[in-house]
PDB file of C-alpha atoms in Angstrom:
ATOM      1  CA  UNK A  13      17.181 -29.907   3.670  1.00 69.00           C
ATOM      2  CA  UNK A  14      14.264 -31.836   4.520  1.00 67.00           C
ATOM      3  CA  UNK A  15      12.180 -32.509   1.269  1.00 91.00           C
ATOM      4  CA  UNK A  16       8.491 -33.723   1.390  1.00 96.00           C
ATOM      5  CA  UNK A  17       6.513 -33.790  -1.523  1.00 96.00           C
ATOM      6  CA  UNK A  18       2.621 -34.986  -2.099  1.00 96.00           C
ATOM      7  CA  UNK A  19       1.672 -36.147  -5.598  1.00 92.00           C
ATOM      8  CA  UNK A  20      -1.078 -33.253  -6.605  1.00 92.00           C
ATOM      9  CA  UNK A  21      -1.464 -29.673  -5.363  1.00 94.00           C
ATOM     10  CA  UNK A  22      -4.936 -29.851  -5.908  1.00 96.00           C
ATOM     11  CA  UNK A  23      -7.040 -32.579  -7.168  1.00 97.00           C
ATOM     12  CA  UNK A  24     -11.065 -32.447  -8.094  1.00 97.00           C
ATOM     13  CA  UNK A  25     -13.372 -36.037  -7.779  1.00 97.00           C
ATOM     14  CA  UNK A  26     -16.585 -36.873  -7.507  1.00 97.00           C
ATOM     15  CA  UNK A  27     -18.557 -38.470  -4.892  1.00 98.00           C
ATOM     16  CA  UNK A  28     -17.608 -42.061  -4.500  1.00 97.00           C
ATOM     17  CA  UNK A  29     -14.857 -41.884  -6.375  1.00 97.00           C
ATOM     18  CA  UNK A  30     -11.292 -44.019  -4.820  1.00 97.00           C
ATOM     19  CA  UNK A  31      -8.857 -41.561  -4.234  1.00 97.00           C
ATOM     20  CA  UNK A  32      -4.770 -41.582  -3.565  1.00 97.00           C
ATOM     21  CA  UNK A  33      -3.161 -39.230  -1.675  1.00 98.00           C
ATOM     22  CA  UNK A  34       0.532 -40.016  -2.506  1.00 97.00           C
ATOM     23  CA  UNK A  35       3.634 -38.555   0.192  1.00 97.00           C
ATOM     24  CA  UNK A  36       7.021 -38.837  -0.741  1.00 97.00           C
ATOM     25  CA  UNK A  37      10.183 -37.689   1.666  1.00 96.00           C
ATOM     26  CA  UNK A  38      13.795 -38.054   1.270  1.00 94.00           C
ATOM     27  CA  UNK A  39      15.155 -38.233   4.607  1.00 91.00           C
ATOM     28  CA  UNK A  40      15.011 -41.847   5.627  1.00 91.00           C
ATOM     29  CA  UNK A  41      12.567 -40.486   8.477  1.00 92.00           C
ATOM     30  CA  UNK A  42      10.899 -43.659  10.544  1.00 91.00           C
ATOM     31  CA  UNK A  43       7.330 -41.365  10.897  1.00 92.00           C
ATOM     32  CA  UNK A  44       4.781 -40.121   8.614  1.00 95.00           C
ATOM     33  CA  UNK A  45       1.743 -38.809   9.107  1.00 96.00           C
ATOM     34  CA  UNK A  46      -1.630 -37.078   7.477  1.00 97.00           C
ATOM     35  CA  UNK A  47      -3.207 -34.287   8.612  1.00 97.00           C
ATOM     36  CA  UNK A  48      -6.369 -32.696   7.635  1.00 97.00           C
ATOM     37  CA  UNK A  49      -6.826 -28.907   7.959  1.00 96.00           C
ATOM     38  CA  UNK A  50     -10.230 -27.350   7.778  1.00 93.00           C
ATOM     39  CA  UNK A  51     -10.924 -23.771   8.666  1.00 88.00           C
ATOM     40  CA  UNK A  52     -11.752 -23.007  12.509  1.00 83.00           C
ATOM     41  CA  UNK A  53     -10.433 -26.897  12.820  1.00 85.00           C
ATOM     42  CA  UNK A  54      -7.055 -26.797  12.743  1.00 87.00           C
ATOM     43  CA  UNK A  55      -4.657 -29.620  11.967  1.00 92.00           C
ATOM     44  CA  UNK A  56      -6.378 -32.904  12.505  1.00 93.00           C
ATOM     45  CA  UNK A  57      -4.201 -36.469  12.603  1.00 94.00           C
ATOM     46  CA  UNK A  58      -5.928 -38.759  10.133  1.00 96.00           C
ATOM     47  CA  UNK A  59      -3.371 -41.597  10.508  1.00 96.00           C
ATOM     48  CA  UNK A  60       0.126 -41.886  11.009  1.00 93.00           C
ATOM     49  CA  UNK A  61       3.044 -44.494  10.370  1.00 94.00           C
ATOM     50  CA  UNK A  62       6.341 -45.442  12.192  1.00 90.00           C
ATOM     51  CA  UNK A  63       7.583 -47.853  10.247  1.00 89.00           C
ATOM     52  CA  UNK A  64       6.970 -49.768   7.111  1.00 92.00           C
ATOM     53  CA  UNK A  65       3.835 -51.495   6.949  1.00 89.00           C
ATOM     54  CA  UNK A  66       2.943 -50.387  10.687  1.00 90.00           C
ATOM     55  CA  UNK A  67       0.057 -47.439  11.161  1.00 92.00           C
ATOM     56  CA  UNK A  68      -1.870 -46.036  13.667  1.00 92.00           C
ATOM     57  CA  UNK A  69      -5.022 -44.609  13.528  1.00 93.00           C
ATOM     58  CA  UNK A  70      -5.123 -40.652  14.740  1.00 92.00           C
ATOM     59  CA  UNK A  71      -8.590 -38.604  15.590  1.00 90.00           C
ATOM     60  CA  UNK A  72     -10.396 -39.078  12.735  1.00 95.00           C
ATOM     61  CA  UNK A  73      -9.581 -42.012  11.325  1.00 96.00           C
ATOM     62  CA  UNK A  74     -13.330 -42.918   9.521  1.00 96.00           C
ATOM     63  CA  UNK A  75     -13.720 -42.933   5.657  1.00 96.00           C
ATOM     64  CA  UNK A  76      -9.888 -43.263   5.164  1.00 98.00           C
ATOM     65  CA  UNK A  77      -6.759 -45.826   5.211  1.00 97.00           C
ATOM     66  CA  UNK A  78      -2.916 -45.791   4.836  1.00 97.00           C
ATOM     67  CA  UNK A  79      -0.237 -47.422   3.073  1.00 97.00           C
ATOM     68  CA  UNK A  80       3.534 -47.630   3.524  1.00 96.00           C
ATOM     69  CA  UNK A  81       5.064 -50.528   1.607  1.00 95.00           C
ATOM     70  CA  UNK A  82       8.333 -48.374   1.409  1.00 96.00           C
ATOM     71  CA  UNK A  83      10.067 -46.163   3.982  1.00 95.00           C
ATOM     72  CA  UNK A  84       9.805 -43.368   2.218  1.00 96.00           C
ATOM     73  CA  UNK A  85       6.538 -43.524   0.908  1.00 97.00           C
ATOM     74  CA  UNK A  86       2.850 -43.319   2.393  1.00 97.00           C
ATOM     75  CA  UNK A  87      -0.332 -43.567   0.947  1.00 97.00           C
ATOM     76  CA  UNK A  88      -3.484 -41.909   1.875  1.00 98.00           C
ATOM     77  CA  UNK A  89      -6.715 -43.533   0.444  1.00 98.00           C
ATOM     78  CA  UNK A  90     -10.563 -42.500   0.136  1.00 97.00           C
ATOM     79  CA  UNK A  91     -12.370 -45.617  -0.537  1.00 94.00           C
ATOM     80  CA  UNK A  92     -15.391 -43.885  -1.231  1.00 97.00           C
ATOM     81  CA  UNK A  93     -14.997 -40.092  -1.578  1.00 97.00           C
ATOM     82  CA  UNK A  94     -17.278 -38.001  -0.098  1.00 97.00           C
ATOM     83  CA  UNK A  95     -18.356 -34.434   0.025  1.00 97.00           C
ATOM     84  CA  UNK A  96     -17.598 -33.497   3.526  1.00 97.00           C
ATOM     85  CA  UNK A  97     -13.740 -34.739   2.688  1.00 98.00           C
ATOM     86  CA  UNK A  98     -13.500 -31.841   0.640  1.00 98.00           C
ATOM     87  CA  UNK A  99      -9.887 -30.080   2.651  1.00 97.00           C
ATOM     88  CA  UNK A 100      -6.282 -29.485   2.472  1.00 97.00           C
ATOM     89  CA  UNK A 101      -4.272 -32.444   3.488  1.00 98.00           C
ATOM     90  CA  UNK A 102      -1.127 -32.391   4.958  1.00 98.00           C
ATOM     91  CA  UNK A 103       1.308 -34.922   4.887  1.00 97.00           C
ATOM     92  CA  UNK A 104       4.268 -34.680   7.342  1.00 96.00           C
ATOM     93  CA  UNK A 105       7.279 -36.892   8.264  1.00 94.00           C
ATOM     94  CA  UNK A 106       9.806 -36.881  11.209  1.00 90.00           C
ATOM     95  CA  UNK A 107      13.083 -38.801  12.317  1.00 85.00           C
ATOM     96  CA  UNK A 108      11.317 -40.558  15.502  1.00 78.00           C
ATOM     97  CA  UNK A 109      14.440 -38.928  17.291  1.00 76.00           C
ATOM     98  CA  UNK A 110      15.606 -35.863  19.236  1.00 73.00           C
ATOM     99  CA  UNK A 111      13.502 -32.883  19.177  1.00 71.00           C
ATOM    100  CA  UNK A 112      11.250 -34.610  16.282  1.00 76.00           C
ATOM    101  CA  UNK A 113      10.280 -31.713  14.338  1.00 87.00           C
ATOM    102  CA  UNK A 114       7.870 -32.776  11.576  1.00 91.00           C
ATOM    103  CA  UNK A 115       7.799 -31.080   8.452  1.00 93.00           C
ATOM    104  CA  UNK A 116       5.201 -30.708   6.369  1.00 96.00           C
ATOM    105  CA  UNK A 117       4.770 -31.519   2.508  1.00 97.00           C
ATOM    106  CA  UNK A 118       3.032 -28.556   0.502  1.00 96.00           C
ATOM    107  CA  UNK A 119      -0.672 -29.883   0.756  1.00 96.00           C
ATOM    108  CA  UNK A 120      -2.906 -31.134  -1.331  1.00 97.00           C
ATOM    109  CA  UNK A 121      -6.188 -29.236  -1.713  1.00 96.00           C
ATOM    110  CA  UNK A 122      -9.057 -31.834  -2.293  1.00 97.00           C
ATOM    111  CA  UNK A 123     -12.352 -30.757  -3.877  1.00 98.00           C
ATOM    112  CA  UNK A 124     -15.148 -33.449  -3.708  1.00 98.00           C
ATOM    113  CA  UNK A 125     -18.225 -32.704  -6.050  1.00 97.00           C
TER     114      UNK A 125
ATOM    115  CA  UNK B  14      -9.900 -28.214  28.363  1.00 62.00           C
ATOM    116  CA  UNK B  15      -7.960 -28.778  25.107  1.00 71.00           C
ATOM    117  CA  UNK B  16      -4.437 -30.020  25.230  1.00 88.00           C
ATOM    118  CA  UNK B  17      -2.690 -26.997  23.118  1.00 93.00           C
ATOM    119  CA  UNK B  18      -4.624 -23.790  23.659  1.00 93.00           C
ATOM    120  CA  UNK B  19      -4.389 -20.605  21.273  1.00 93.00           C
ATOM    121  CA  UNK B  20      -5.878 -17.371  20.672  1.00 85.00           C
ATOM    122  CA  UNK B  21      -7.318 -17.462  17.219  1.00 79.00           C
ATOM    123  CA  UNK B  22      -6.953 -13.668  16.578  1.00 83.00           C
ATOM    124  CA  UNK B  23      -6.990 -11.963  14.400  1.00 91.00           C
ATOM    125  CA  UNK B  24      -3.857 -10.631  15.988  1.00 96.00           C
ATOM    126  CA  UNK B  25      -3.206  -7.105  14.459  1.00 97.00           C
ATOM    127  CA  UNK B  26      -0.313  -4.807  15.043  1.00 97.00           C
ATOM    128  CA  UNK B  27       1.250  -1.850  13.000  1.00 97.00           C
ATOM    129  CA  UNK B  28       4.748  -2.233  11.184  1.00 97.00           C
ATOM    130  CA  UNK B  29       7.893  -2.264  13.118  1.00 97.00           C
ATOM    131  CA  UNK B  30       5.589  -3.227  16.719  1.00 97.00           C
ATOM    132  CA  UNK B  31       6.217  -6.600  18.513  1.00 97.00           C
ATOM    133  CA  UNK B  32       3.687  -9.119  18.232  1.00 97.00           C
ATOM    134  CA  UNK B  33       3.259 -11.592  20.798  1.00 97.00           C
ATOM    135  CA  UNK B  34       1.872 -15.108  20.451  1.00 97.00           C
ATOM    136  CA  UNK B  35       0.755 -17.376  23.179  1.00 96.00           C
ATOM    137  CA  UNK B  36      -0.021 -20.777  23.851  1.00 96.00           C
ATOM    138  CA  UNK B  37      -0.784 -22.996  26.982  1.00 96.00           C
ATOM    139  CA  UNK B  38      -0.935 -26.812  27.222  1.00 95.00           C
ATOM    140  CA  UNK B  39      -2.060 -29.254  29.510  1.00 92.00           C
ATOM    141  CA  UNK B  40       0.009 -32.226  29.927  1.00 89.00           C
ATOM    142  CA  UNK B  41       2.898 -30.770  32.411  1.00 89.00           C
ATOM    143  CA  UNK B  42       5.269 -33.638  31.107  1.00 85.00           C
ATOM    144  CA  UNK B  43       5.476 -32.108  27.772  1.00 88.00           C
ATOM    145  CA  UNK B  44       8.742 -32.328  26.112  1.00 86.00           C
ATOM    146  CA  UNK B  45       9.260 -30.121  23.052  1.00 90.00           C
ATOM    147  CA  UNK B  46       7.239 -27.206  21.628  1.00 94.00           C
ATOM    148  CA  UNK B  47       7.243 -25.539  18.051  1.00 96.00           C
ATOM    149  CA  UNK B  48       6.571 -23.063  16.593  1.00 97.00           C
ATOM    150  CA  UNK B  49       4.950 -22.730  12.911  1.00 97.00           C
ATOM    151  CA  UNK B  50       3.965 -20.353  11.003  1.00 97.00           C
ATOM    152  CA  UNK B  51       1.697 -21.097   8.267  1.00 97.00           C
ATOM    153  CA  UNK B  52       0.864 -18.635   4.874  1.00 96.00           C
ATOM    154  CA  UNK B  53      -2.659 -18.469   3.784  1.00 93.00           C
ATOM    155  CA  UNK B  54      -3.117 -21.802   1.012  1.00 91.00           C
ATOM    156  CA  UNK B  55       0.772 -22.862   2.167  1.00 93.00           C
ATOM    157  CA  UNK B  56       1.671 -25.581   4.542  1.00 95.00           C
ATOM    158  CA  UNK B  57       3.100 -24.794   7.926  1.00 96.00           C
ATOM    159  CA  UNK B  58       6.315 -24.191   7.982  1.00 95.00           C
ATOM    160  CA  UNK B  59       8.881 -24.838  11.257  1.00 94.00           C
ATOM    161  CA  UNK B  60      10.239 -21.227  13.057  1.00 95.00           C
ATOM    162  CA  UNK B  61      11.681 -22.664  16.099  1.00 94.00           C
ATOM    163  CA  UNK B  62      11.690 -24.896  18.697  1.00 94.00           C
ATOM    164  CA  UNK B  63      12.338 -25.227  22.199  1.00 95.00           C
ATOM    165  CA  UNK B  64      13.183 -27.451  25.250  1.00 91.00           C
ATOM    166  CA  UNK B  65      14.002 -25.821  28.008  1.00 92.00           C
ATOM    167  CA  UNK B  66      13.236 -22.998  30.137  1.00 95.00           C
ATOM    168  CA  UNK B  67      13.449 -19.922  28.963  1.00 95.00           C
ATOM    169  CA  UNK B  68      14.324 -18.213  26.023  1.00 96.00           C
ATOM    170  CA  UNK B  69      15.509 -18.892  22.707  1.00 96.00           C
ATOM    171  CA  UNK B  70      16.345 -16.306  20.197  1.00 97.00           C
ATOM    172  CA  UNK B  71      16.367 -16.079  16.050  1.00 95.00           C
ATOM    173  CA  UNK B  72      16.625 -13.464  14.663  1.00 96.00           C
ATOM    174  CA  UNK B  73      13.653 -11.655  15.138  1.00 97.00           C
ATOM    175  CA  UNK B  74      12.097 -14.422  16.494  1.00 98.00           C
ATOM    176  CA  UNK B  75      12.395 -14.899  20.450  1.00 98.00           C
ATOM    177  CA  UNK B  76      10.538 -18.248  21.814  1.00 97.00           C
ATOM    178  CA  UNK B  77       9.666 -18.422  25.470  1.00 97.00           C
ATOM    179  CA  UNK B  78       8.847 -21.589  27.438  1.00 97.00           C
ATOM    180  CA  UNK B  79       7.798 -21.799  30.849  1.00 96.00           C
ATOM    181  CA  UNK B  80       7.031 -25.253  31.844  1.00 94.00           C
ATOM    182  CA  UNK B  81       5.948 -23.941  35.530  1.00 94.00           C
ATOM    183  CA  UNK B  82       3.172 -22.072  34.687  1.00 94.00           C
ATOM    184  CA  UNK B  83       2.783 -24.617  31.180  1.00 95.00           C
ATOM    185  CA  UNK B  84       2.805 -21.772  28.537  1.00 94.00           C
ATOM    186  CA  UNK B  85       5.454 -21.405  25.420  1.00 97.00           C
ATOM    187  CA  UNK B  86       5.199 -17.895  23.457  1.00 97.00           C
ATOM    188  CA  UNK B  87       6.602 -16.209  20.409  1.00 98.00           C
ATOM    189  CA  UNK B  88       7.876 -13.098  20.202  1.00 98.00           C
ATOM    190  CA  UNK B  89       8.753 -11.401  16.735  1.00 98.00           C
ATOM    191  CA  UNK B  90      10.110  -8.265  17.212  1.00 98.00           C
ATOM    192  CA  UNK B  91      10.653  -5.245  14.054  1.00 98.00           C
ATOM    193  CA  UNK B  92       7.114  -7.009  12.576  1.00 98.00           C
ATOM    194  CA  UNK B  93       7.020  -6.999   9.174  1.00 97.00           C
ATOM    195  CA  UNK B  94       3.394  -7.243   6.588  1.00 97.00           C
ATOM    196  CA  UNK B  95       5.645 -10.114   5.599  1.00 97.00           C
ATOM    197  CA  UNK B  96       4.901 -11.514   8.943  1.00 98.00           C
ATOM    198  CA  UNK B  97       1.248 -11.316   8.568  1.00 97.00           C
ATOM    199  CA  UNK B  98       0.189 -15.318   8.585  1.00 97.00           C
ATOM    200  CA  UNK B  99      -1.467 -17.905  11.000  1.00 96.00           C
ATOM    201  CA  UNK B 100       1.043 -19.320  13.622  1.00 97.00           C
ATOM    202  CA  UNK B 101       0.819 -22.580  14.809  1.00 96.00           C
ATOM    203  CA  UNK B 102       1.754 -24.003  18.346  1.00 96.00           C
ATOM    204  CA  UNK B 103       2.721 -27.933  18.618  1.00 94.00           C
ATOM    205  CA  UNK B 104       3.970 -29.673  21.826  1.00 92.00           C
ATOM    206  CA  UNK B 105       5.006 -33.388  22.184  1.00 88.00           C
ATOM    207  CA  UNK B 106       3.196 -34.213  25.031  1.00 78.00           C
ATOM    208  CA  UNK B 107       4.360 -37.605  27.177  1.00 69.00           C
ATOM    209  CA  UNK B 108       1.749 -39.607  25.990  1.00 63.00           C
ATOM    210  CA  UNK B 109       2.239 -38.748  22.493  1.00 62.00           C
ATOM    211  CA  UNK B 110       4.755 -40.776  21.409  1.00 64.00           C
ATOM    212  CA  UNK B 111       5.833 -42.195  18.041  1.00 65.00           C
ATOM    213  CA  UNK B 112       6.849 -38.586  16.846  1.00 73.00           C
ATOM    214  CA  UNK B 113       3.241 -37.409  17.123  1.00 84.00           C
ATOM    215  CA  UNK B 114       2.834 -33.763  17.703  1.00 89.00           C
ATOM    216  CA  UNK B 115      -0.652 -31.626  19.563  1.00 90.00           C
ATOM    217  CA  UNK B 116      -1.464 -28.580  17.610  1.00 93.00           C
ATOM    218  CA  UNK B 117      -3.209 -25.438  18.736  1.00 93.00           C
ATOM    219  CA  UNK B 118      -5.867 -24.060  16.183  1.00 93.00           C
ATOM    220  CA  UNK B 119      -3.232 -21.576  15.304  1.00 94.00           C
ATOM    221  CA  UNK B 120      -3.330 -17.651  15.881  1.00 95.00           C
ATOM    222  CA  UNK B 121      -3.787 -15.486  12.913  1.00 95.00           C
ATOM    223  CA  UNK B 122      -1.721 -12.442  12.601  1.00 97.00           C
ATOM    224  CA  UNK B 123      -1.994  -9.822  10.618  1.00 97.00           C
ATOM    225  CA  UNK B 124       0.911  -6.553  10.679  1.00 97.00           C
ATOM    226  CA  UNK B 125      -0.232  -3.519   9.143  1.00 96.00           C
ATOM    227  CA  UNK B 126       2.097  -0.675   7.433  1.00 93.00           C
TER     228      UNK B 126
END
């Protein structure tokens, strides 16, 4: 089975705080991605990654970056936390082949005060 | 027009009905579409997929695609209050590549005994 994991279930900060968002999966999978889910949103791509050291920025890209120095691992960092990135996010990973079903890490539920 | 279109519900049926999901999409090159289905709090979580015409059966689950007339649905027959969650449509779109998936803003459902 696929196996995706993200560092915290749910983490509190305070404005302008850095934050790390840390993904771990265990399937050699070339893609990762973040997602951020808000209510009457939906999912929303924050970036995504297709290889080590290579990203992509996805739809709403502002007020965050990425990191993958290791296949397996990526990084999602608030420079400068702010209030209205208070959400769940999602971190996901895929093989880059076949059908490419992504599958999701539990979440991380992000309160900014 | 968005490129993954849902009906956000809420979806209700009583116990032991079918419930039928829909979604439409855009781009008429699209490849693959999925299915999730997504507890309240949880991350989303993969039902099916499909690729081709037609249908595709799981159990209770029966996924329909119909790249003609560019619409995928869900069927789950025997419903159960265990059923009762928001389900997520994602196509891979030509365009999108690098593993990336479209999502629809989900439809909630919610099965009553």
């Amino acid at each position: 089975d696929v196996k995706v994991t993200q560092s915290s279930r749910y983490l509190v900060k305070r404005t302008g705080e850095k934050v790390f968002l840390e993904c771990v999966q265990d399937m050699d999978h070339e893609n990762m991605f973040w997602y951020r889910q808000d209510p009457g949103l939906g999912l929303r791509l924050i970036y995504f990654s297709y290889d080590v050291k290579m990203k992509e920025k996805g739809d709403i890209p502002e007020g965050y970056s990425v990191s993958r120095e290791k296949k397996e691992r990526f990084s999602l960092i608030l420079e400068s936390a702010s209030t209205n990135q208070t959400s769940m996010y999602l971190c996901a990973s895929n093989s880059g082949e076949g059908v490419d079903t992504q599958y999701f890490g539990p979440g991380t539920r992000l309160t900014v005060l | 027009q968005k490129e993954v279109e849902q009906n956000s519900g809420p979806l209700s049926v009583p116990e032991g009905a079918i419930a039928s999901l829909n979604c439409t999409y855009s781009d008429r090159g699209s490849q693959s579409f999925f299915w999730y289905r997504q507890y309240s709090g949880k991350s989303p979580e993969l039902i099916m997929f499909i690729y081709s015409n037609g249908d595709k059966e799981d159990g209770r689950f029966t996924a329909q695609l119909n790249k003609a007339s560019q619409y995928v649905s869900l069927l789950i027959r025997d419903s159960q209050p265990s059923d009762s969650a928001t389900y997520l449509c994602a196509v891979r779109t030509t365009y999108n590549q690098g593993g990336k998936l479209i999502f629809g803003q989900g439809t909630e459902l919610s099965v009553k005994p």
